[in-house]
Short mmCIF file of C-alpha atoms in Angstrom, two decimals:
data_model
loop_
_atom_site.label_atom_id
_atom_site.label_comp_id
_atom_site.label_asym_id
_atom_site.label_seq_id
_atom_site.Cartn_x
_atom_site.Cartn_y
_atom_site.Cartn_z
CA UNK A 1 -38.51 -46.07 -97.33
CA UNK A 2 -35.86 -48.34 -98.32
CA UNK A 3 -36.96 -50.43 -101.26
CA UNK A 4 -36.16 -54.08 -101.05
CA UNK A 5 -35.98 -56.01 -104.28
CA UNK A 6 -37.24 -59.44 -103.71
CA UNK A 7 -37.33 -62.25 -106.12
CA UNK A 8 -40.41 -64.18 -106.13
CA UNK A 9 -40.94 -67.42 -107.90
CA UNK A 10 -44.18 -67.96 -109.54
CA UNK A 11 -45.16 -71.15 -111.03
CA UNK A 12 -47.34 -70.38 -113.85
CA UNK A 13 -47.94 -73.07 -116.47
CA UNK A 14 -44.90 -74.87 -115.30
CA UNK A 15 -42.70 -71.85 -115.74
CA UNK A 16 -40.85 -70.01 -112.93
CA UNK A 17 -41.05 -66.21 -113.03
CA UNK A 18 -38.97 -63.75 -110.93
CA UNK A 19 -40.05 -60.17 -110.32
CA UNK A 20 -39.06 -57.37 -107.91
CA UNK A 21 -41.37 -56.39 -104.97
CA UNK A 22 -41.31 -53.54 -102.39
CA UNK A 23 -42.40 -54.06 -98.77
CA UNK A 24 -44.13 -50.90 -97.61
CA UNK A 25 -45.61 -52.09 -94.39
CA UNK A 26 -44.82 -54.75 -91.80
CA UNK A 27 -47.28 -55.36 -89.06
CA UNK A 28 -44.80 -56.91 -86.58
CA UNK A 29 -42.37 -54.08 -87.06
CA UNK A 30 -45.04 -51.47 -86.72
CA UNK A 31 -46.83 -53.02 -83.80
CA UNK A 32 -43.99 -54.47 -81.78
CA UNK A 33 -40.51 -53.33 -82.75
CA UNK A 34 -41.12 -49.66 -83.35
CA UNK A 35 -43.02 -49.08 -80.07
CA UNK A 36 -40.30 -50.95 -78.18
CA UNK A 37 -37.61 -48.83 -79.77
CA UNK A 38 -39.56 -45.67 -78.95
CA UNK A 39 -39.87 -46.71 -75.34
CA UNK A 40 -36.19 -47.45 -75.20
CA UNK A 41 -35.35 -44.08 -76.68
CA UNK A 42 -37.62 -42.32 -74.19
CA UNK A 43 -36.00 -44.21 -71.30
CA UNK A 44 -32.53 -43.35 -72.53
CA UNK A 45 -33.54 -39.72 -72.82
CA UNK A 46 -34.79 -39.73 -69.26
CA UNK A 47 -31.59 -41.40 -68.09
CA UNK A 48 -29.55 -38.79 -69.94
CA UNK A 49 -31.64 -36.01 -68.40
CA UNK A 50 -31.26 -37.53 -64.94
CA UNK A 51 -27.51 -37.88 -65.37
CA UNK A 52 -27.36 -34.27 -66.50
CA UNK A 53 -29.28 -33.17 -63.43
CA UNK A 54 -27.07 -35.29 -61.17
CA UNK A 55 -23.96 -33.79 -62.75
CA UNK A 56 -25.37 -30.29 -62.35
CA UNK A 57 -26.21 -30.98 -58.71
CA UNK A 58 -22.76 -32.37 -58.08
CA UNK A 59 -21.18 -29.31 -59.63
CA UNK A 60 -23.37 -27.01 -57.60
CA UNK A 61 -22.60 -28.89 -54.38
CA UNK A 62 -18.91 -28.79 -55.22
CA UNK A 63 -19.13 -25.03 -55.67
CA UNK A 64 -21.01 -24.68 -52.40
CA UNK A 65 -18.49 -26.87 -50.60
CA UNK A 66 -15.60 -24.90 -52.04
CA UNK A 67 -17.30 -21.67 -51.00
CA UNK A 68 -17.90 -23.03 -47.50
CA UNK A 69 -14.29 -24.15 -47.19
CA UNK A 70 -13.05 -20.77 -48.37
CA UNK A 71 -15.40 -18.98 -45.97
CA UNK A 72 -14.34 -21.24 -43.09
CA UNK A 73 -10.68 -20.60 -43.82
CA UNK A 74 -11.30 -16.85 -43.96
CA UNK A 75 -13.27 -16.95 -40.71
CA UNK A 76 -10.49 -18.93 -39.04
CA UNK A 77 -7.89 -16.44 -40.25
CA UNK A 78 -9.99 -13.54 -38.99
CA UNK A 79 -10.45 -15.30 -35.65
CA UNK A 80 -6.73 -15.95 -35.31
CA UNK A 81 -5.99 -12.34 -36.18
CA UNK A 82 -8.52 -11.12 -33.61
CA UNK A 83 -7.11 -13.41 -30.93
CA UNK A 84 -3.55 -12.23 -31.57
CA UNK A 85 -4.69 -8.61 -31.57
CA UNK A 86 -6.58 -9.14 -28.31
CA UNK A 87 -3.55 -10.79 -26.74
CA UNK A 88 -1.32 -7.91 -27.76
CA UNK A 89 -3.83 -5.38 -26.43
CA UNK A 90 -4.12 -7.26 -23.15
CA UNK A 91 -0.34 -7.44 -22.84
CA UNK A 92 -0.12 -3.72 -23.52
CA UNK A 93 -2.88 -3.02 -20.99
CA UNK A 94 -1.10 -5.01 -18.32
CA UNK A 95 2.20 -3.33 -19.06
CA UNK A 96 1.10 0.28 -19.44
CA UNK A 97 -2.23 0.64 -17.62
CA UNK A 98 -1.86 2.71 -14.46
CA UNK A 99 -3.51 0.87 -11.53
CA UNK A 100 -6.20 2.61 -9.51
CA UNK A 101 -4.00 2.42 -6.41
CA UNK A 102 -1.19 4.48 -7.95
CA UNK A 103 -2.14 7.57 -5.93
CA UNK A 104 -1.36 5.71 -2.72
CA UNK A 105 2.27 5.30 -3.78
CA UNK A 106 2.99 9.02 -3.46
CA UNK A 107 3.35 8.65 0.32
CA UNK A 108 6.73 6.97 -0.06
CA UNK A 109 8.07 10.02 -1.89
CA UNK A 110 8.00 12.09 1.32
CA UNK A 111 9.60 9.54 3.65
CA UNK A 112 12.99 11.27 3.66
CA UNK A 113 11.51 14.72 4.26
CA UNK A 114 9.33 13.45 7.09
CA UNK A 115 12.31 11.74 8.74
CA UNK A 116 14.36 14.93 8.45
CA UNK A 117 11.52 16.96 9.97
CA UNK A 118 11.32 14.55 12.92
CA UNK A 119 15.07 14.90 13.50
CA UNK A 120 14.81 18.68 13.42
CA UNK A 121 11.91 18.57 15.87
CA UNK A 122 14.14 16.91 18.46
CA UNK A 123 16.27 20.02 18.82
CA UNK A 124 13.16 22.19 19.16
CA UNK A 125 11.75 19.98 21.90
CA UNK A 126 15.11 19.98 23.72
CA UNK A 127 14.87 23.78 23.98
CA UNK A 128 11.28 23.70 25.18
CA UNK A 129 9.81 24.74 21.86
CA UNK A 130 6.59 23.05 20.80
CA UNK A 131 5.43 22.76 24.44
CA UNK A 132 2.24 24.60 25.39
CA UNK A 133 2.28 23.90 29.14
CA UNK A 134 4.12 26.84 30.67
CA UNK A 135 5.49 25.04 33.75
CA UNK A 136 6.67 22.06 31.70
CA UNK A 137 8.36 24.38 29.23
CA UNK A 138 10.17 26.08 32.12
CA UNK A 139 11.20 22.72 33.55
CA UNK A 140 12.64 21.60 30.22
CA UNK A 141 14.51 24.85 29.65
CA UNK A 142 16.05 24.82 33.12
CA UNK A 143 19.09 22.56 33.03
CA UNK A 144 20.27 22.97 36.64
CA UNK A 145 18.12 23.83 39.64
CA UNK A 146 18.31 22.88 43.29
CA UNK A 147 16.97 19.38 43.86
CA UNK A 148 14.32 20.60 46.31
CA UNK A 149 13.00 23.12 43.79
CA UNK A 150 12.80 20.44 41.10
CA UNK A 151 10.83 18.19 43.43
CA UNK A 152 8.28 20.88 44.32
CA UNK A 153 7.86 21.76 40.65
CA UNK A 154 7.34 18.11 39.67
CA UNK A 155 4.62 17.79 42.33
CA UNK A 156 2.91 20.98 41.16
CA UNK A 157 2.93 19.89 37.52
CA UNK A 158 1.58 16.46 38.45
CA UNK A 159 -1.54 18.19 39.76
CA UNK A 160 -2.56 18.56 36.11
CA UNK A 161 -2.23 14.79 35.65
CA UNK A 162 -4.05 13.59 38.76
CA UNK A 163 -5.57 10.12 38.56
CA UNK A 164 -8.84 8.89 40.01
CA UNK A 165 -7.01 6.94 42.72
CA UNK A 166 -5.03 10.00 43.79
CA UNK A 167 -8.16 12.17 43.80
CA UNK A 168 -9.95 9.63 45.99
CA UNK A 169 -6.99 9.47 48.39
CA UNK A 170 -6.33 13.23 48.60
CA UNK A 171 -9.94 14.38 48.61
CA UNK A 172 -9.37 17.32 46.31
CA UNK A 173 -6.17 18.67 47.85
CA UNK A 174 -4.30 21.49 46.01
CA UNK A 175 -2.00 18.94 44.36
CA UNK A 176 -5.00 16.99 43.00
CA UNK A 177 -8.02 19.21 42.61
CA UNK A 178 -9.70 17.16 39.87
CA UNK A 179 -9.27 14.04 37.79
CA UNK A 180 -7.21 14.80 34.71
CA UNK A 181 -8.11 13.93 31.13
CA UNK A 182 -4.58 12.49 30.92
CA UNK A 183 -4.19 10.72 34.29
CA UNK A 184 -0.59 9.95 35.25
CA UNK A 185 0.52 11.34 31.91
CA UNK A 186 3.75 12.64 33.43
CA UNK A 187 4.77 9.42 35.14
CA UNK A 188 3.74 6.60 32.77
CA UNK A 189 5.88 5.32 29.91
CA UNK A 190 2.86 4.94 27.63
CA UNK A 191 2.81 8.72 27.32
CA UNK A 192 5.91 8.39 25.16
CA UNK A 193 5.07 5.11 23.46
CA UNK A 194 1.41 5.55 22.57
CA UNK A 195 0.22 8.86 24.01
CA UNK A 196 -1.25 9.70 27.40
CA UNK A 197 -4.95 9.16 27.87
CA UNK A 198 -7.66 7.64 29.98
CA UNK A 199 -7.62 3.97 30.89
CA UNK A 200 -8.53 1.90 27.83
CA UNK A 201 -7.92 4.69 25.32
CA UNK A 202 -6.65 3.68 21.89
CA UNK A 203 -2.93 4.21 21.19
CA UNK A 204 -2.06 7.35 19.26
CA UNK A 205 0.98 7.50 16.99
CA UNK A 206 0.40 11.19 16.20
CA UNK A 207 0.28 13.05 19.52
CA UNK A 208 -1.92 15.99 20.37
CA UNK A 209 -0.40 19.07 22.00
CA UNK A 210 -1.55 17.94 25.45
CA UNK A 211 -0.11 14.46 24.90
CA UNK A 212 3.18 16.00 23.76
CA UNK A 213 3.39 18.09 26.93
CA UNK A 214 2.72 15.01 29.09
CA UNK A 215 5.35 12.98 27.23
CA UNK A 216 7.96 15.72 27.65
CA UNK A 217 7.24 15.90 31.37
CA UNK A 218 7.71 12.13 31.61
CA UNK A 219 11.05 12.60 29.84
CA UNK A 220 11.92 15.31 32.37
CA UNK A 221 11.00 13.13 35.33
CA UNK A 222 12.95 10.08 34.16
CA UNK A 223 16.07 11.35 32.41
CA UNK A 224 16.62 15.01 33.31
CA UNK A 225 16.70 15.05 37.06
CA UNK A 226 18.51 18.01 38.57
CA UNK A 227 21.93 17.39 40.09
CA UNK A 228 22.14 20.71 41.87
CA UNK A 229 22.00 24.43 41.26
CA UNK A 230 24.23 26.28 38.81
CA UNK A 231 27.39 27.84 40.24
CA UNK A 232 27.81 31.56 40.46
CA UNK A 233 30.79 33.43 39.05
CA UNK A 234 32.70 33.49 42.31
CA UNK A 235 32.06 29.84 43.07
CA UNK A 236 33.18 28.54 39.69
CA UNK A 237 36.66 30.04 40.15
CA UNK A 238 37.48 27.76 43.07
CA UNK A 239 39.05 24.31 42.71
CA UNK A 240 35.99 22.53 44.07
CA UNK A 241 33.76 24.70 41.89
CA UNK A 242 35.66 23.72 38.77
CA UNK A 243 35.47 20.06 39.79
CA UNK A 244 31.74 20.43 40.39
CA UNK A 245 31.31 22.07 36.99
CA UNK A 246 33.21 19.29 35.26
CA UNK A 247 31.08 16.64 36.96
CA UNK A 248 27.94 18.57 36.03
CA UNK A 249 28.99 18.60 32.38
CA UNK A 250 29.59 14.86 32.49
CA UNK A 251 26.21 14.39 34.08
CA UNK A 252 24.52 16.53 31.43
CA UNK A 253 26.20 14.50 28.68
CA UNK A 254 24.87 11.26 30.16
CA UNK A 255 21.42 12.80 30.59
CA UNK A 256 21.47 13.80 26.93
CA UNK A 257 22.22 10.21 25.93
CA UNK A 258 19.53 8.92 28.28
CA UNK A 259 16.86 11.32 27.04
CA UNK A 260 17.66 10.99 23.33
CA UNK A 261 15.62 7.81 22.62
CA UNK A 262 12.54 9.25 24.33
CA UNK A 263 12.91 12.65 22.69
CA UNK A 264 13.39 11.02 19.29
CA UNK A 265 10.22 8.98 19.81
CA UNK A 266 8.24 12.07 20.85
CA UNK A 267 9.56 14.02 17.85
CA UNK A 268 8.64 11.16 15.52
CA UNK A 269 5.11 11.32 16.95
CA UNK A 270 4.51 14.94 15.92
CA UNK A 271 2.27 15.67 12.94
CA UNK A 272 4.45 16.49 9.95
CA UNK A 273 3.22 19.23 7.58
CA UNK A 274 5.04 17.50 4.69
CA UNK A 275 2.56 14.64 4.82
CA UNK A 276 -0.55 16.73 4.26
CA UNK A 277 -0.29 16.94 0.46
CA UNK A 278 0.75 13.33 -0.08
CA UNK A 279 -1.94 12.10 2.30
CA UNK A 280 -4.54 13.94 0.23
CA UNK A 281 -3.34 12.09 -2.87
CA UNK A 282 -3.06 8.77 -1.08
CA UNK A 283 -6.62 8.90 0.18
CA UNK A 284 -7.89 9.03 -3.41
CA UNK A 285 -7.30 5.26 -3.43
CA UNK A 286 -10.41 3.65 -1.89
CA UNK A 287 -8.52 0.95 0.00
CA UNK A 288 -6.14 3.50 1.57
CA UNK A 289 -9.04 5.80 2.49
CA UNK A 290 -10.88 2.95 4.22
CA UNK A 291 -7.79 1.99 6.22
CA UNK A 292 -7.13 5.61 7.22
CA UNK A 293 -10.66 6.04 8.54
CA UNK A 294 -10.37 2.83 10.54
CA UNK A 295 -6.86 3.19 11.99
CA UNK A 296 -5.77 6.84 11.95
CA UNK A 297 -5.29 8.60 15.28
CA UNK A 298 -7.67 11.44 16.21
CA UNK A 299 -4.94 14.05 15.73
CA UNK A 300 -4.14 12.70 12.26
CA UNK A 301 -7.79 12.98 11.28
CA UNK A 302 -8.03 16.49 12.68
CA UNK A 303 -4.91 17.85 11.00
CA UNK A 304 -5.06 15.58 7.93
CA UNK A 305 -1.35 14.93 8.42
CA UNK A 306 0.71 12.09 9.85
CA UNK A 307 3.70 11.77 12.10
CA UNK A 308 6.73 9.80 10.99
CA UNK A 309 5.68 6.84 13.14
CA UNK A 310 2.11 6.87 11.86
CA UNK A 311 3.23 7.28 8.25
CA UNK A 312 5.29 4.10 8.50
CA UNK A 313 2.45 2.35 10.33
CA UNK A 314 0.04 3.49 7.62
CA UNK A 315 2.28 2.32 4.76
CA UNK A 316 2.78 -1.13 6.28
CA UNK A 317 -0.69 -1.63 7.71
CA UNK A 318 -2.69 -0.68 4.63
CA UNK A 319 -0.89 -3.44 2.69
CA UNK A 320 -1.18 -6.17 5.33
CA UNK A 321 -3.92 -5.41 7.87
CA UNK A 322 -6.35 -4.25 5.19
CA UNK A 323 -8.62 -6.62 3.27
CA UNK A 324 -9.51 -3.88 0.77
CA UNK A 325 -5.92 -3.95 -0.42
CA UNK A 326 -6.55 -7.45 -1.77
CA UNK A 327 -8.90 -5.91 -4.33
CA UNK A 328 -6.09 -3.68 -5.55
CA UNK A 329 -3.74 -6.65 -5.64
CA UNK A 330 -6.13 -8.79 -7.68
CA UNK A 331 -6.48 -6.07 -10.29
CA UNK A 332 -2.72 -6.03 -10.84
CA UNK A 333 -0.95 -8.29 -13.32
CA UNK A 334 2.28 -8.43 -15.26
CA UNK A 335 4.49 -5.39 -14.85
CA UNK A 336 2.17 -3.70 -12.35
CA UNK A 337 2.35 -6.70 -10.04
CA UNK A 338 6.13 -6.74 -10.35
CA UNK A 339 6.26 -3.01 -9.54
CA UNK A 340 4.13 -3.53 -6.45
CA UNK A 341 6.44 -6.33 -5.30
CA UNK A 342 9.44 -4.02 -5.76
CA UNK A 343 7.70 -1.25 -3.80
CA UNK A 344 7.04 -3.62 -0.90
CA UNK A 345 10.67 -4.75 -0.95
CA UNK A 346 11.81 -1.12 -0.90
CA UNK A 347 9.49 -0.45 2.04
CA UNK A 348 11.08 -3.35 3.90
CA UNK A 349 14.53 -1.93 3.16
CA UNK A 350 13.45 1.47 4.51
CA UNK A 351 12.13 -0.10 7.72
CA UNK A 352 15.33 -2.13 8.13
CA UNK A 353 17.32 1.09 7.78
CA UNK A 354 15.25 2.60 10.58
CA UNK A 355 15.92 -0.43 12.76
CA UNK A 356 19.64 -0.08 12.07
CA UNK A 357 19.55 3.56 13.11
CA UNK A 358 17.71 2.69 16.31
CA UNK A 359 20.30 0.04 17.10
CA UNK A 360 23.02 2.64 16.60
CA UNK A 361 21.24 4.88 19.11
CA UNK A 362 20.71 2.07 21.63
CA UNK A 363 24.09 2.42 23.41
CA UNK A 364 23.01 5.88 24.55
CA UNK A 365 19.90 4.47 26.20
CA UNK A 366 22.07 2.11 28.26
CA UNK A 367 23.22 5.11 30.31
CA UNK A 368 19.63 6.08 31.05
CA UNK A 369 17.93 6.91 34.31
CA UNK A 370 19.82 4.38 36.44
CA UNK A 371 23.20 5.73 35.39
CA UNK A 372 22.19 9.36 35.70
CA UNK A 373 20.74 8.79 39.18
CA UNK A 374 24.07 7.48 40.39
CA UNK A 375 25.99 10.51 39.13
CA UNK A 376 23.32 12.82 40.53
CA UNK A 377 23.75 11.24 43.92
CA UNK A 378 27.51 11.52 43.57
CA UNK A 379 27.60 15.22 42.68
CA UNK A 380 25.37 16.64 45.38
CA UNK A 381 27.01 15.18 48.56
CA UNK A 382 30.53 15.97 47.35
CA UNK A 383 30.00 19.72 47.02
CA UNK A 384 27.12 20.97 49.17
CA UNK A 385 26.11 24.56 48.70
CA UNK A 386 27.39 25.88 52.04
CA UNK A 387 30.84 24.27 51.50
CA UNK A 388 31.21 25.82 48.04
CA UNK A 389 30.16 29.21 49.35
CA UNK A 390 32.72 29.05 52.16
CA UNK A 391 35.48 28.10 49.75
CA UNK A 392 34.62 30.99 47.49
CA UNK A 393 35.18 33.39 50.35
#
């Protein structure tokens, strides 16, 4: 303890004395000041501890906040990377994924071959090939017969196409013994356009053999009427015989032009073997298979092949008159949708080309049955058979 030297003054016997003293204890200091200082020190210590804890908490929160910000930034970067990757994958999928309807596009690859086959079939039908009915085949092959013989043959062949009205009127006569499955098939235009059949039957774009025979007989009745019999060797050497032969050739040329549109339509209605393989691939597409089952002709279902007419009808109809096609269309996007649009445009171009070709053939149809009938009437009276025979003598 610090020693304090105090000077005290003592008055002893009238004399003042000074002497040093040391204070070792002070009651006010001990009882009041020291406890107050201790309390203050304790409070300051607590404040210092609290400040330390606050500082530590702030540091910890700062570290946590920094960690959270870093984690958020990393998560955002990962999310952006994932989004860009997903977008690139989706773009690649749209560009390179093969649509489920791709198998149905193989049908267009055989359009040229089918058209060529239909054109070749015309020449076969003109020679009577592809006709099962023996009398009709003979009628087609015979280019010049006496008019009376042609008329009897037409009546005999019509017996196979007797209608209910004719059967009721004739009562089962030899020329109409029973009602045909193809009534009036040899005298109605629908035999060529949509196939012969009973009243109310659905149109057929791929003809059966019986329907083909009926259509060819209709062609025979309307555009290949006989102008007279063929000249013999002695008759053709005369002047009138040569004139008759020249007129007959002109008549045959006009008949060829008149019969060409019908024969082309009948040929285009024959089942084409080239379509069998592509139809098998096309029907792997559900929407195309559904449309085929709903709209295909009975002969197309039986042979699993299409005619040229039905192939074009199938290609157009399955894209327009088919609600299942909308499912295929909705699954397309990007490049696939553009490709489908191009395919439809190409189909339209192909159909327009067919229309152009039909327009080019139309002048021939203008010299059809009306024109041929006039020449037929002109040839026969000019050179009757007995006159030509007398001249040959």
